[in-house]
Amino acid sequence: LRASMGRAPEAVMPEEDTQSNPGSSEADFVGFENTGQGPAPEISSNDFAEIFSNAAIQVPQASSKKKLKLPGKLIRNLSLAAGLLVVIGIAGAASMRLRSEDGIAGFRLEGFAIVKAYRPPAQDLLKEFEGIYERARLARDSDDPARIEESLGALKSVMERDERNVEAAAAMVEHSAMLSFWLGQGSPWAARYDEALQSLNSLREKIQTLPPTVVGSLERARAWRNLSVRDEAKALQELQAYLQQAGAQDGEAQSLMIQAAMEFNKKDELKNALAKVQDASALKTMRVRLGQAVAKVWSGESAPELETLVAENYLPARVFQMLSQKIGKENARALIAQATQLVESTKSLASLQRKVLEYRGDLYNFLEESERAREDWKTIVDRSPREVRVWMKLADSYQEDAMWEPAIESYRAAQKAGPLELNVTLKFAKLLRLKGKIVEALTLLDQGLGAHPKSAELHYEKGRVQLTIYQDEAAKKSFSKALELDPTLENAILGLAELAMQKKDYTEAESLFKKITSKSGRYAEALQGLAHIAERKNQIQSAEEYYRQALQANPKVESIYPHLVRIYLSQEKDSQAEALVERGLAEMPKSPLLKVSMAKIYQFQTRYKDAVKLLESVHKSYEHLNDVGFALADAYIDDKQFGRTWEILNPLVTKELRDSELLYLRARAFYIDPDSIKFGGSTEAAARLIESAVRQDPENEKYRLMAAQIAFRNQDKSAAFEHIETILRNRPQAAAAYIIKGDLHMDGGEYEKANKSYSDALKLTRFHAPIYKKLGDSFRNVGNTAMAIEYYHKVIRDHPSDAQVHLVLGKLYNEQGKSSLALQMLRKAIDLNPNVAEPYYFVGFILKEAGDRRGAISNFERYLSLEPSSRESATIKDEIYFLKGGTAN
C-alpha cells in the first residue's frame, strides 16, 4: 500500500523517462508552505528540440476517381491550407499532452509556465521512505516533543524527493498537531499546523484517493488539534467515530483515545479505550502504559507501573504521580513545593504545565489562599480559554469570596468555552437568581432546557427563579415537571412544600416534608420545614426541637441558624444563641446569615453600634441578599441612623419587592423617625404598611407588636388591644405584649390594670429596668411619690447611665424639699448628658434658694444656651438679671 503512495495516475511516458532519477527534481520545499510543486524552472527553446527533431510531418494525399484540374494558384493555396490545418492539429495534440500530468520530454505546461513533470520515486527510494515513516511513528509513540520535531526533518526530505508524497505530508500535519498540543497554542507549532494542512490540501487536489494510512494521520492530527485547543467534545466524539470505522487497525488512534480520556479525566472512556487496544506496538507505548497505571489509580488500586514510568523519566507519569496524591493539611505545603518544581520542569510543555498549575491552584485553595489559587488558574485560562473546568473553579472561588461580578464573568467564559454544560448552567443560573438578574437567569435556563430538555434540575431551578418574581403557579408547574422527570429530586419536593406553606396549606406542606427521610441528604431542610410549620402553629417547643435535629443532621445548612437564634432570643437565651452562632461560624466562617444572626444578638443586648458595624461589613459583599439589607436597616433604626435606613429601604421599594419584612421595616421607620415625612411617612402610612405585613404573616409576633404600637399612637386602642390579645393567646409568656398592654391601660387612666400588666411582664423577662420605669411613671401619675422613687431607683440600679431617670428623681426629690438629694440626682443627669437643658433649670433654682448666686447664674445661663427660645427663657432671663443685682452684666 505504501509503495503506491506517491504514484500519479497512469501516465504514458518515454521509456528512458520512467527510469530517470526522481531525486533530481528541483522542487523547493520551504518550511510547511510547499504545495508539492515548487517554483517553475527557466525553460529554453532547446528543451523542446526533440519534439521537432524528427523528419518532416507526413500529410497523406487525398484520392479521387474524377480528377479535377484546378488552377495552379488555387492548388497551391489549398495545399498550404491543408498543411496548416495538419500542423495546427498536431500542435494542439502536443499542447494538450504538454498540459497533462505526463507532459512531454519531462516537462509540462502549468498556466503560462513550463515546469518539470512529476516522476514517481523508484522502488529503492520508496523502501527508504518506509524506514522514515516507521521512525516517525516511533517518535510519535514516544510523546517526546524533541524526537517528534526531529523526525520532521526526515519527513521534509521525503517531500523534497517526492513532491506528491501524501503520506509524508499527512505525517507532517500530525506531527505539527502533536507539537502544538505538547508545546501549547502559544508556540509556533499552532501556526505551522495550519501551514502544513494547507500544503496537504493543495497536494490532495492531485490525488484521487487517500490511502487509509493518510486518513488515519489526518484523523489523529485533528484529534491532537482538538486536544490542544481543549475542545473536549470534539476530541472525544470525532476520535470515537473514527475508531468505530478503523477499529484495531489503527493502534496509534487507540492510544490517542487513551490520552484524550486521561486529559479530560474521563474514567469510563479510559477503561473502554484500554480494553480495545490490541496492537502490540501500541501496548508498548509510554502513553498506553501510563493509561493502564492511571486506570488502576482511579479505581483505588495500587499501580507500581506508575513508579516504573517515573523511573524511566517519563515526565507525564511524574506529573500524574503528583496529581494522584491525596491533599491534607499535613502535606499541602510539601505538595505545593513539589508542584512549584514541576511548574519549572514543564515550562516548555504547556499541556503538562497546565495540569501542574491547576493542581497547585487546588492546593492553595485548600489552604484558603484563594488569591494565589486564582493566579494559577487565571494563568491557565489566559493561555487556554476553553478550560471549562478551570473557569468553574475561578467562578466558585470568586463566589466564595463574594466577588460577584468576576464570578459572573467566569461563568460566562465557561459557557463560551464549550457546549452548554448542565452543571455550568445550573450554578450560573442560581447566582444570577441570587443577584437579581432574573431576565438573564430565565434566558440561560431556557437555553439550557433547549440543550437538556429532560433535566429535572433545570426545571427545578427555573421554578426557583419564578418564585423570586412571584410567579407561584408557573413555579409549581416547573417543580412538578422536575418531579415528573425525576421522582427522587427532593429539591423539587421542598419547592412544592414551600409553595404550600405560602398558601398556609400546612397539611400538604407537612406531607411533602415527611416524604424526605433521614437517609436523604436533604433531611435537614425537611426538618427545617417541619419546624416552620410548628412555629406557625405556635408550637415553639416542637419547632425548637426540629431545628436542633436539623442541625444535627447537617450543621452546614446556614438558613437554620437564624430561626433557632430567634427562638432563643424570644426566650432571652442570648448566651445560648451566641454559642450556637459561634459553632456555626466555626463550620462556615464566611456565612452571611450567621453574621446576621450574631448582629441580631447584639441588638437584643442593645449593642447597636456593634450590630451596625458587623452588618455593614457583611452588606458590602452581600448587598444582593435581602435578609442582609433588612437586618442592616433594622440596626440603623435602633441606632437612630434614619438617613442610612432609607438608603437601604428606598431602592427595595423601587424594585417593588413584595416582602412582609420590608413592609414592617418601613412601618417601624415611619413610626420612629421624626423626619420620615419626606419619604411619605405618617402614622396613617405606618398603619397601612404594618397591617399589610400582618395580613401576609399573621402569626408573626414582631409584626403584631409593631401594629399595636402604631394603633396606640393613632388612638385606635381597640385595634391595639386586639393585636396584643392575639399575641398573648398564642404565646402567654410574651413580656413585650404585657408592657404595651400596660401602656394602653396607663393611657386610659387604669393605673391598677397598668400595674398588673407591668408586674406580669416583670415575671417574664430579665430586662426589668424599662418596666421599673413604667411602674415608677404609673405611681407618679397617681401621686404615690414614694413608690415612684422606689421604682426609679431600681432603674438606675440596673442602668446607672440613664440620664432621664436621674432627672426625674431629681425633680421628685425637689418636690419633697430634699434639696441635697435633688442636686445629687440632677448633677448626675448633667454628667450623663450635658446637652439636655432641663436639669440646669432645676439646679439653678435650688442653688438660688441655697444662696449660691454664682452657681445659680451659671446654670441659668447654660439653660439659655441650650434652650434660648423656650417658654421659660423669659423667666430665666429675669432671674439672671436680678441675681446680678439688677444690671445687664
PDB file of C-alpha atoms in Angstrom, residues 222 225 326 562 653:
ATOM      1  CA  ARG A 222      -7.476  16.560  14.066  1.00  0.00           C
ATOM      2  CA  ARG A 225      -5.559  19.664  17.431  1.00  0.00           C
ATOM      3  CA  LYS A 326      -4.305  12.986  48.460  1.00  0.00           C
ATOM      4  CA  PRO A 562     -31.388  32.459  62.195  1.00  0.00           C
ATOM      5  CA  VAL A 653     -39.363  49.869  47.349  1.00  0.00           C
TER       6      VAL A 653
END
